[in-house]
Amino acid sequence: MAGTTAAYDDVIVGAGSAGCVLARRLVDAGHRVLLIESGGLDTRPEIHNPGMSLALWNTEVDYAYVTEPQPHAAGRRLGWPRGKVVGGSSSINGMIYARGVPQDYDNWAYRGCLGWDWDTVLPYFKRSEDHEDGPSALHGHGGLLPVRRNNDPNPLSAAFVAAAQQADLPFVTDPNSQDYLGVSYTQHTVLDGRRRSTWTSFVEPILGNPALTVITGAVVSRLVLDAGRCTAVEYIIQGRTERAHAHNEVILSGGAMGSPQVLLLSGIGPADELRALGIDVQVDLPGVGANLHDHLICPVLWETTQPLPPLSVQGLEVNIFWKSNPALTVADTQPLLVHGPYLGDDPSVPENGFTCLGGLIRPHSRGRLWLRSTDPTTPPAMDPQVFSDPHDLEVMADSVELVREIGRQPALDEWRKDEWAPGSDVTDRDAVRDYVRTHVQTYHHQVGTCRMGVDRNAVVDPRLRVHGVDGLRVVDASIMPDVPSGNTNAPTIMIAERAADLLLGKLGK
Ligand SMILES: Cc1cc2nc3c(=O)[nH]c(=O)nc-3n(C[C@H](O)[C@H](O)[C@H](O)COP(=O)(O)OP(=O)(O)OC[C@H]3O[C@@H](n4cnc5c(N)ncnc54)[C@H](O)[C@@H]3O)c2cc1C
């Protein structure tokens, strides 16, 4: 039984990328909001230092999830870092600001998600943005989220950009524009040398507002349903179970793993699976946990003749958007330069080196997530089914080959010693495929487990309401029907901006 009960207008579960944006907009509109977060405050200094992101992995601010063994990736389990702290994954991510392309959102609309086409979502991207170039048709200015260019790239990044141009890729000045195909310096959410998470940008400035209550270190264990309506949440804090009532709505913003986990724990999901765990079925929603997918990377590493120059911003200064097949209408690969030697779970790296990740951004493979236990602190099982569609392996191999070609160009002569991995002995396509299977990693863009749509397997409708339950929405990366072709923080923030208008009744009923 729950102990203390308190009441709010809206209860938001998860103070991550989406939850913080939504909380801010609802509080600004005069709602009394409770924001519940299982992690703690962002007191670790590395969070705020853009060059220290990797130091956050496997600490108390990281869920450090591990997938099921991946049969098409040499049977490996992939590590999945996720933020367990205010700001969520925006407090531990790579700070790249990328939106994807208009076709991503037009495709969501085409699949039945009315109101999520590019022309409709662009104003929501712009609303949160404070882009250094000032207002334009594509960018917002004066918003709460600083978006900056890299105006002073370090010499290795500049050499890599020159090498990409020598390999016939055009230079792109704004990767968030219609002319995004080519090599560009990443735009980022860093201001004055400090990370800007959604917590520091949206919530921290209003912590003194009495309409906002933030509870950290509290794991939401269950939704309370009354005659088909979600009226409250239960959460565990310091060993006690407490309850918070929502007069208006409960919003799940627990991310691609957290939101489906809370739904399943509450009896909303595939009925057979729930019964097998002894959970009372409230709503048989077969799509909860399905459609799990992710972008993927595969590192190419060069040993260098000298130590790397200091970073100018964060460790990911250059990216490429490119088509593995010129007949495609949009990019399906996004290679990314990493300032240092990085092979993921393979520790055999040289002392001095740099890496460029091959990147797959339009995956065909789909996996799923399910509960292992009714204990809310036990992570769910996650099986992305990496490369279960053989198309994805081929595109990743193409992306790796593109990156290797760039690495051979004269502009990198000053830096490059040898290709360390895959290495000069990996030449034929089969060997490249083997390398990819043994070195593929997450791009950290898991989405889709509470898919928005209008079909039987969709979890939320286009107004983000959970099918079959009143007073309950999901607002985070889990609602994306298909992952956009770029990093997912900006699209998640856009979703929260639009969700705020839906909740505030600005877009009809
Ligand atoms: C290492 C890493 C690097 C990345 N790099 C980039 C990048 O450079 N650019 C980019 O655009 N994207 C990047 N991403 C992806 C991007 O950060 C995520 O897609 C985005 O943050 C997802 O937002 P969200 O709101 O869906 O989830 P999250 O931000 O993960 O927030 C979910 C929150 O809910 C909380 N929560 C979950 N369950 C419960 C519960 N039961 N009770 C209470 N609280 C709960 C969690 O603790 C968390 O704080 C990266 C991600 C990672 C992990």
mmCIF file of N, CA and C in Angstrom, residues 107-217:
data_model
loop_
_atom_site.group_PDB
_atom_site.id
_atom_site.type_symbol
_atom_site.label_atom_id
_atom_site.label_comp_id
_atom_site.label_asym_id
_atom_site.label_seq_id
_atom_site.Cartn_x
_atom_site.Cartn_y
_atom_site.Cartn_z
ATOM 1 N N ASN A 107 7.049 11.004 -43.477
ATOM 2 C CA ASN A 107 6.767 9.565 -43.440
ATOM 3 C C ASN A 107 5.963 9.187 -42.195
ATOM 4 N N TRP A 108 6.239 9.834 -41.058
ATOM 5 C CA TRP A 108 5.403 9.590 -39.863
ATOM 6 C C TRP A 108 3.946 9.924 -40.197
ATOM 7 N N ALA A 109 3.749 11.085 -40.828
ATOM 8 C CA ALA A 109 2.384 11.508 -41.160
ATOM 9 C C ALA A 109 1.754 10.529 -42.145
ATOM 10 N N TYR A 110 2.544 10.108 -43.127
ATOM 11 C CA TYR A 110 2.039 9.168 -44.135
ATOM 12 C C TYR A 110 1.558 7.883 -43.468
ATOM 13 N N ARG A 111 2.224 7.509 -42.356
ATOM 14 C CA ARG A 111 1.827 6.290 -41.640
ATOM 15 C C ARG A 111 0.640 6.520 -40.699
ATOM 16 N N GLY A 112 0.037 7.669 -40.755
ATOM 17 C CA GLY A 112 -1.179 7.895 -39.974
ATOM 18 C C GLY A 112 -1.007 8.870 -38.819
ATOM 19 N N CYS A 113 0.204 9.403 -38.647
ATOM 20 C CA CYS A 113 0.448 10.294 -37.507
ATOM 21 C C CYS A 113 0.166 11.736 -37.929
ATOM 22 N N LEU A 114 -1.101 12.057 -37.955
ATOM 23 C CA LEU A 114 -1.564 13.373 -38.385
ATOM 24 C C LEU A 114 -0.953 14.438 -37.485
ATOM 25 N N GLY A 115 -0.417 15.492 -38.103
ATOM 26 C CA GLY A 115 0.151 16.585 -37.313
ATOM 27 C C GLY A 115 1.626 16.425 -37.016
ATOM 28 N N TRP A 116 2.271 15.424 -37.616
ATOM 29 C CA TRP A 116 3.710 15.220 -37.356
ATOM 30 C C TRP A 116 4.531 15.324 -38.639
ATOM 31 N N ASP A 117 3.938 15.905 -39.686
ATOM 32 C CA ASP A 117 4.683 16.136 -40.922
ATOM 33 C C ASP A 117 5.675 17.286 -40.705
ATOM 34 N N TRP A 118 6.614 17.431 -41.623
ATOM 35 C CA TRP A 118 7.711 18.390 -41.438
ATOM 36 C C TRP A 118 7.211 19.819 -41.251
ATOM 37 N N ASP A 119 6.272 20.242 -42.112
ATOM 38 C CA ASP A 119 5.821 21.636 -42.018
ATOM 39 C C ASP A 119 5.196 21.921 -40.656
ATOM 40 N N THR A 120 4.578 20.888 -40.061
ATOM 41 C CA THR A 120 3.944 21.103 -38.752
ATOM 42 C C THR A 120 4.966 21.034 -37.615
ATOM 43 N N VAL A 121 5.982 20.174 -37.741
ATOM 44 C CA VAL A 121 6.922 20.043 -36.608
ATOM 45 C C VAL A 121 8.033 21.093 -36.630
ATOM 46 N N LEU A 122 8.332 21.665 -37.814
ATOM 47 C CA LEU A 122 9.437 22.644 -37.874
ATOM 48 C C LEU A 122 9.287 23.781 -36.852
ATOM 49 N N PRO A 123 8.099 24.376 -36.701
ATOM 50 C CA PRO A 123 7.987 25.453 -35.697
ATOM 51 C C PRO A 123 8.298 24.973 -34.268
ATOM 52 N N TYR A 124 8.087 23.689 -33.989
ATOM 53 C CA TYR A 124 8.400 23.179 -32.644
ATOM 54 C C TYR A 124 9.911 22.986 -32.455
ATOM 55 N N PHE A 125 10.621 22.583 -33.521
ATOM 56 C CA PHE A 125 12.086 22.579 -33.429
ATOM 57 C C PHE A 125 12.574 24.002 -33.143
ATOM 58 N N LYS A 126 11.999 24.957 -33.890
ATOM 59 C CA LYS A 126 12.480 26.340 -33.772
ATOM 60 C C LYS A 126 12.129 26.955 -32.423
ATOM 61 N N ARG A 127 11.017 26.515 -31.834
ATOM 62 C CA ARG A 127 10.570 27.135 -30.581
ATOM 63 C C ARG A 127 11.607 26.969 -29.466
ATOM 64 N N SER A 128 12.225 25.802 -29.404
ATOM 65 C CA SER A 128 13.166 25.575 -28.293
ATOM 66 C C SER A 128 14.551 26.134 -28.594
ATOM 67 N N GLU A 129 14.800 26.503 -29.833
ATOM 68 C CA GLU A 129 16.158 26.761 -30.291
ATOM 69 C C GLU A 129 16.623 28.190 -30.058
ATOM 70 N N ASP A 130 17.864 28.298 -29.588
ATOM 71 C CA ASP A 130 18.548 29.592 -29.615
ATOM 72 C C ASP A 130 19.786 29.398 -30.490
ATOM 73 N N HIS A 131 19.579 29.506 -31.801
ATOM 74 C CA HIS A 131 20.676 29.248 -32.736
ATOM 75 C C HIS A 131 21.528 30.493 -32.890
ATOM 76 N N GLU A 132 22.833 30.296 -32.913
ATOM 77 C CA GLU A 132 23.712 31.474 -32.913
ATOM 78 C C GLU A 132 23.591 32.305 -34.182
ATOM 79 N N ASP A 133 23.052 31.731 -35.270
ATOM 80 C CA ASP A 133 22.933 32.501 -36.511
ATOM 81 C C ASP A 133 21.745 33.452 -36.497
ATOM 82 N N GLY A 134 20.956 33.406 -35.451
ATOM 83 C CA GLY A 134 19.785 34.278 -35.422
ATOM 84 C C GLY A 134 18.613 33.612 -36.117
ATOM 85 N N PRO A 135 17.440 34.246 -36.096
ATOM 86 C CA PRO A 135 16.255 33.612 -36.662
ATOM 87 C C PRO A 135 16.350 33.504 -38.179
ATOM 88 N N SER A 136 15.796 32.410 -38.703
ATOM 89 C CA SER A 136 15.759 32.208 -40.152
ATOM 90 C C SER A 136 14.595 31.281 -40.439
ATOM 91 N N ALA A 137 14.420 30.960 -41.720
ATOM 92 C CA ALA A 137 13.322 30.049 -42.078
ATOM 93 C C ALA A 137 13.493 28.704 -41.392
ATOM 94 N N LEU A 138 14.728 28.314 -41.130
ATOM 95 C CA LEU A 138 14.980 26.976 -40.574
ATOM 96 C C LEU A 138 15.342 26.972 -39.098
ATOM 97 N N HIS A 139 15.847 28.083 -38.593
ATOM 98 C CA HIS A 139 16.342 28.078 -37.214
ATOM 99 C C HIS A 139 15.605 29.080 -36.331
ATOM 100 N N GLY A 140 15.510 28.713 -35.060
ATOM 101 C CA GLY A 140 14.901 29.598 -34.086
ATOM 102 C C GLY A 140 15.973 30.368 -33.327
ATOM 103 N N HIS A 141 15.594 31.476 -32.730
ATOM 104 C CA HIS A 141 16.533 32.292 -31.958
ATOM 105 C C HIS A 141 15.798 32.778 -30.715
ATOM 106 N N GLY A 142 16.499 32.785 -29.585
ATOM 107 C CA GLY A 142 15.868 33.250 -28.362
ATOM 108 C C GLY A 142 15.148 32.145 -27.589
ATOM 109 N N GLY A 143 15.215 30.899 -28.080
ATOM 110 C CA GLY A 143 14.634 29.778 -27.339
ATOM 111 C C GLY A 143 15.518 29.394 -26.147
ATOM 112 N N LEU A 144 15.093 28.391 -25.411
ATOM 113 C CA LEU A 144 15.795 28.037 -24.171
ATOM 114 C C LEU A 144 17.005 27.131 -24.398
ATOM 115 N N LEU A 145 17.117 26.520 -25.586
ATOM 116 C CA LEU A 145 18.201 25.564 -25.838
ATOM 117 C C LEU A 145 19.261 26.182 -26.753
ATOM 118 N N PRO A 146 20.451 26.459 -26.209
ATOM 119 C CA PRO A 146 21.492 27.029 -27.068
ATOM 120 C C PRO A 146 21.928 26.013 -28.118
ATOM 121 N N VAL A 147 22.003 26.429 -29.379
ATOM 122 C CA VAL A 147 22.545 25.594 -30.459
ATOM 123 C C VAL A 147 23.662 26.408 -31.102
ATOM 124 N N ARG A 148 24.842 25.818 -31.094
ATOM 125 C CA ARG A 148 26.012 26.556 -31.560
ATOM 126 C C ARG A 148 26.724 25.803 -32.663
ATOM 127 N N ARG A 149 27.421 26.562 -33.508
ATOM 128 C CA ARG A 149 28.292 25.984 -34.524
ATOM 129 C C ARG A 149 29.675 25.752 -33.919
ATOM 130 N N ASN A 150 30.472 24.964 -34.626
ATOM 131 C CA ASN A 150 31.881 24.852 -34.268
ATOM 132 C C ASN A 150 32.646 25.826 -35.171
ATOM 133 N N ASN A 151 32.951 26.994 -34.628
ATOM 134 C CA ASN A 151 33.617 28.017 -35.448
ATOM 135 C C ASN A 151 35.128 27.947 -35.369
ATOM 136 N N ASP A 152 35.644 27.042 -34.546
ATOM 137 C CA ASP A 152 37.091 26.981 -34.359
ATOM 138 C C ASP A 152 37.528 25.520 -34.244
ATOM 139 N N PRO A 153 37.348 24.734 -35.329
ATOM 140 C CA PRO A 153 37.646 23.301 -35.237
ATOM 141 C C PRO A 153 39.116 23.047 -34.944
ATOM 142 N N ASN A 154 39.400 21.956 -34.231
ATOM 143 C CA ASN A 154 40.806 21.631 -33.975
ATOM 144 C C ASN A 154 41.440 21.119 -35.272
ATOM 145 N N PRO A 155 42.771 21.157 -35.379
ATOM 146 C CA PRO A 155 43.436 20.854 -36.660
ATOM 147 C C PRO A 155 43.146 19.444 -37.187
ATOM 148 N N LEU A 156 42.942 18.477 -36.323
ATOM 149 C CA LEU A 156 42.624 17.126 -36.823
ATOM 150 C C LEU A 156 41.239 17.127 -37.484
ATOM 151 N N SER A 157 40.270 17.783 -36.862
ATOM 152 C CA SER A 157 38.931 17.856 -37.456
ATOM 153 C C SER A 157 38.995 18.552 -38.816
ATOM 154 N N ALA A 158 39.769 19.640 -38.885
ATOM 155 C CA ALA A 158 39.893 20.371 -40.157
ATOM 156 C C ALA A 158 40.524 19.471 -41.220
ATOM 157 N N ALA A 159 41.545 18.686 -40.827
ATOM 158 C CA ALA A 159 42.194 17.777 -41.790
ATOM 159 C C ALA A 159 41.210 16.701 -42.239
ATOM 160 N N PHE A 160 40.380 16.240 -41.340
ATOM 161 C CA PHE A 160 39.412 15.197 -41.713
ATOM 162 C C PHE A 160 38.381 15.755 -42.699
ATOM 163 N N VAL A 161 37.947 16.962 -42.462
ATOM 164 C CA VAL A 161 36.994 17.598 -43.392
ATOM 165 C C VAL A 161 37.642 17.743 -44.773
ATOM 166 N N ALA A 162 38.913 18.168 -44.793
ATOM 167 C CA ALA A 162 39.618 18.308 -46.084
ATOM 168 C C ALA A 162 39.740 16.948 -46.764
ATOM 169 N N ALA A 163 40.002 15.898 -45.978
ATOM 170 C CA ALA A 163 40.125 14.543 -46.551
ATOM 171 C C ALA A 163 38.792 14.094 -47.152
ATOM 172 N N ALA A 164 37.706 14.398 -46.472
ATOM 173 C CA ALA A 164 36.391 14.018 -47.004
ATOM 174 C C ALA A 164 36.132 14.735 -48.324
ATOM 175 N N GLN A 165 36.555 15.991 -48.389
ATOM 176 C CA GLN A 165 36.381 16.727 -49.657
ATOM 177 C C GLN A 165 37.261 16.112 -50.757
ATOM 178 N N GLN A 166 38.486 15.680 -50.371
ATOM 179 C CA GLN A 166 39.335 15.009 -51.361
ATOM 180 C C GLN A 166 38.699 13.702 -51.842
ATOM 181 N N ALA A 167 37.847 13.118 -51.000
ATOM 182 C CA ALA A 167 37.143 11.890 -51.396
ATOM 183 C C ALA A 167 35.814 12.226 -52.091
ATOM 184 N N ASP A 168 35.691 13.485 -52.522
ATOM 185 C CA ASP A 168 34.557 13.932 -53.361
ATOM 186 C C ASP A 168 33.267 14.198 -52.603
ATOM 187 N N LEU A 169 33.339 14.381 -51.284
ATOM 188 C CA LEU A 169 32.133 14.782 -50.548
ATOM 189 C C LEU A 169 32.083 16.305 -50.492
ATOM 190 N N PRO A 170 30.924 16.908 -50.739
ATOM 191 C CA PRO A 170 30.833 18.367 -50.618
ATOM 192 C C PRO A 170 30.914 18.818 -49.163
ATOM 193 N N PHE A 171 31.398 20.062 -48.966
ATOM 194 C CA PHE A 171 31.376 20.635 -47.619
ATOM 195 C C PHE A 171 30.017 21.289 -47.394
ATOM 196 N N VAL A 172 29.434 21.023 -46.233
ATOM 197 C CA VAL A 172 28.094 21.507 -45.907
ATOM 198 C C VAL A 172 28.220 22.505 -44.760
ATOM 199 N N THR A 173 27.657 23.699 -44.916
ATOM 200 C CA THR A 173 27.799 24.687 -43.834
ATOM 201 C C THR A 173 26.781 24.459 -42.719
ATOM 202 N N ASP A 174 25.593 23.948 -43.065
ATOM 203 C CA ASP A 174 24.578 23.726 -42.035
ATOM 204 C C ASP A 174 23.963 22.327 -42.204
ATOM 205 N N PRO A 175 24.407 21.365 -41.378
ATOM 206 C CA PRO A 175 23.871 20.007 -41.524
ATOM 207 C C PRO A 175 22.384 19.919 -41.180
ATOM 208 N N ASN A 176 21.827 20.991 -40.604
ATOM 209 C CA ASN A 176 20.387 21.012 -40.326
ATOM 210 C C ASN A 176 19.632 21.815 -41.384
ATOM 211 N N SER A 177 20.164 21.801 -42.584
ATOM 212 C CA SER A 177 19.470 22.475 -43.685
ATOM 213 C C SER A 177 19.088 21.442 -44.742
ATOM 214 N N GLN A 178 18.414 21.904 -45.758
ATOM 215 C CA GLN A 178 18.010 21.008 -46.856
ATOM 216 C C GLN A 178 19.235 20.485 -47.597
ATOM 217 N N ASP A 179 20.325 21.281 -47.615
ATOM 218 C CA ASP A 179 21.560 20.856 -48.289
ATOM 219 C C ASP A 179 22.495 20.229 -47.263
ATOM 220 N N TYR A 180 22.134 19.055 -46.788
ATOM 221 C CA TYR A 180 22.873 18.443 -45.684
ATOM 222 C C TYR A 180 23.811 17.326 -46.150
ATOM 223 N N LEU A 181 23.711 16.930 -47.418
ATOM 224 C CA LEU A 181 24.498 15.776 -47.880
ATOM 225 C C LEU A 181 25.953 16.171 -48.074
ATOM 226 N N GLY A 182 26.841 15.571 -47.293
ATOM 227 C CA GLY A 182 28.249 15.887 -47.381
ATOM 228 C C GLY A 182 28.867 15.890 -45.991
ATOM 229 N N VAL A 183 30.008 16.576 -45.879
ATOM 230 C CA VAL A 183 30.730 16.608 -44.604
ATOM 231 C C VAL A 183 30.516 17.965 -43.940
ATOM 232 N N SER A 184 30.354 17.958 -42.621
ATOM 233 C CA SER A 184 30.080 19.223 -41.924
ATOM 234 C C SER A 184 30.613 19.160 -40.492
ATOM 235 N N TYR A 185 30.795 20.326 -39.929
ATOM 236 C CA TYR A 185 31.061 20.410 -38.489
ATOM 237 C C TYR A 185 29.728 20.287 -37.767
ATOM 238 N N THR A 186 29.715 19.508 -36.704
ATOM 239 C CA THR A 186 28.465 19.282 -35.991
ATOM 240 C C THR A 186 28.009 20.570 -35.286
ATOM 241 N N GLN A 187 26.696 20.741 -35.208
ATOM 242 C CA GLN A 187 26.139 21.780 -34.331
ATOM 243 C C GLN A 187 25.895 21.128 -32.972
ATOM 244 N N HIS A 188 25.987 21.916 -31.931
ATOM 245 C CA HIS A 188 25.972 21.294 -30.607
ATOM 246 C C HIS A 188 25.250 22.150 -29.579
ATOM 247 N N THR A 189 24.892 21.477 -28.478
ATOM 248 C CA THR A 189 24.200 22.166 -27.381
ATOM 249 C C THR A 189 25.187 22.388 -26.226
ATOM 250 N N VAL A 190 26.173 23.226 -26.534
ATOM 251 C CA VAL A 190 27.195 23.595 -25.550
ATOM 252 C C VAL A 190 27.233 25.118 -25.533
ATOM 253 N N LEU A 191 27.287 25.684 -24.345
ATOM 254 C CA LEU A 191 27.367 27.153 -24.240
ATOM 255 C C LEU A 191 28.473 27.520 -23.259
ATOM 256 N N ASP A 192 29.363 28.373 -23.707
ATOM 257 C CA ASP A 192 30.471 28.845 -22.865
ATOM 258 C C ASP A 192 31.222 27.677 -22.236
ATOM 259 N N GLY A 193 31.445 26.636 -23.039
ATOM 260 C CA GLY A 193 32.243 25.504 -22.568
ATOM 261 C C GLY A 193 31.519 24.561 -21.625
ATOM 262 N N ARG A 194 30.205 24.707 -21.499
ATOM 263 C CA ARG A 194 29.440 23.811 -20.613
ATOM 264 C C ARG A 194 28.294 23.169 -21.365
ATOM 265 N N ARG A 195 28.071 21.860 -21.049
ATOM 266 C CA ARG A 195 26.934 21.145 -21.622
ATOM 267 C C ARG A 195 25.633 21.838 -21.268
ATOM 268 N N ARG A 196 24.714 21.903 -22.226
ATOM 269 C CA ARG A 196 23.370 22.365 -21.906
ATOM 270 C C ARG A 196 22.407 21.203 -22.096
ATOM 271 N N SER A 197 22.058 20.593 -20.998
ATOM 272 C CA SER A 197 21.053 19.521 -21.009
ATOM 273 C C SER A 197 19.667 20.161 -20.984
ATOM 274 N N THR A 198 18.627 19.358 -21.103
ATOM 275 C CA THR A 198 17.287 19.946 -20.974
ATOM 276 C C THR A 198 17.024 20.363 -19.531
ATOM 277 N N TRP A 199 17.697 19.718 -18.588
ATOM 278 C CA TRP A 199 17.551 20.143 -17.184
ATOM 279 C C TRP A 199 18.134 21.540 -16.992
ATOM 280 N N THR A 200 19.398 21.762 -17.421
ATOM 281 C CA THR A 200 20.013 23.079 -17.191
ATOM 282 C C THR A 200 19.333 24.157 -18.032
ATOM 283 N N SER A 201 18.789 23.777 -19.195
ATOM 284 C CA SER A 201 18.197 24.791 -20.085
ATOM 285 C C SER A 201 16.746 25.112 -19.730
ATOM 286 N N PHE A 202 15.984 24.101 -19.325
ATOM 287 C CA PHE A 202 14.532 24.299 -19.182
ATOM 288 C C PHE A 202 14.057 24.321 -17.724
ATOM 289 N N VAL A 203 14.620 23.462 -16.878
ATOM 290 C CA VAL A 203 14.042 23.306 -15.537
ATOM 291 C C VAL A 203 14.831 24.052 -14.459
ATOM 292 N N GLU A 204 16.136 23.954 -14.500
ATOM 293 C CA GLU A 204 16.935 24.584 -13.436
ATOM 294 C C GLU A 204 16.559 26.057 -13.227
ATOM 295 N N PRO A 205 16.342 26.828 -14.327
ATOM 296 C CA PRO A 205 16.019 28.256 -14.108
ATOM 297 C C PRO A 205 14.696 28.493 -13.387
ATOM 298 N N ILE A 206 13.804 27.491 -13.290
ATOM 299 C CA ILE A 206 12.508 27.753 -12.618
ATOM 300 C C ILE A 206 12.356 26.908 -11.344
ATOM 301 N N LEU A 207 13.487 26.450 -10.791
ATOM 302 C CA LEU A 207 13.364 25.574 -9.611
ATOM 303 C C LEU A 207 12.684 26.263 -8.434
ATOM 304 N N GLY A 208 12.746 27.583 -8.395
ATOM 305 C CA GLY A 208 12.099 28.297 -7.284
ATOM 306 C C GLY A 208 10.599 28.481 -7.468
ATOM 307 N N ASN A 209 10.071 28.095 -8.604
ATOM 308 C CA ASN A 209 8.628 28.308 -8.871
ATOM 309 C C ASN A 209 7.794 27.324 -8.039
ATOM 310 N N PRO A 210 6.890 27.825 -7.180
ATOM 311 C CA PRO A 210 6.122 26.919 -6.312
ATOM 312 C C PRO A 210 5.205 25.970 -7.076
ATOM 313 N N ALA A 211 4.948 26.250 -8.356
ATOM 314 C CA ALA A 211 4.090 25.346 -9.142
ATOM 315 C C ALA A 211 4.823 24.070 -9.546
ATOM 316 N N LEU A 212 6.149 24.059 -9.376
ATOM 317 C CA LEU A 212 6.935 22.894 -9.799
ATOM 318 C C LEU A 212 7.464 22.140 -8.582
ATOM 319 N N THR A 213 7.190 20.831 -8.567
ATOM 320 C CA THR A 213 7.787 19.961 -7.551
ATOM 321 C C THR A 213 8.641 18.927 -8.281
ATOM 322 N N VAL A 214 9.887 18.805 -7.853
ATOM 323 C CA VAL A 214 10.772 17.802 -8.448
ATOM 324 C C VAL A 214 11.151 16.811 -7.355
ATOM 325 N N ILE A 215 10.957 15.541 -7.633
ATOM 326 C CA ILE A 215 11.380 14.500 -6.691
ATOM 327 C C ILE A 215 12.414 13.640 -7.399
ATOM 328 N N THR A 216 13.610 13.538 -6.849
ATOM 329 C CA THR A 216 14.651 12.690 -7.447
ATOM 330 C C THR A 216 14.847 11.444 -6.580
ATOM 331 N N GLY A 217 15.545 10.474 -7.136
ATOM 332 C CA GLY A 217 15.781 9.224 -6.409
ATOM 333 C C GLY A 217 14.505 8.431 -6.180
#
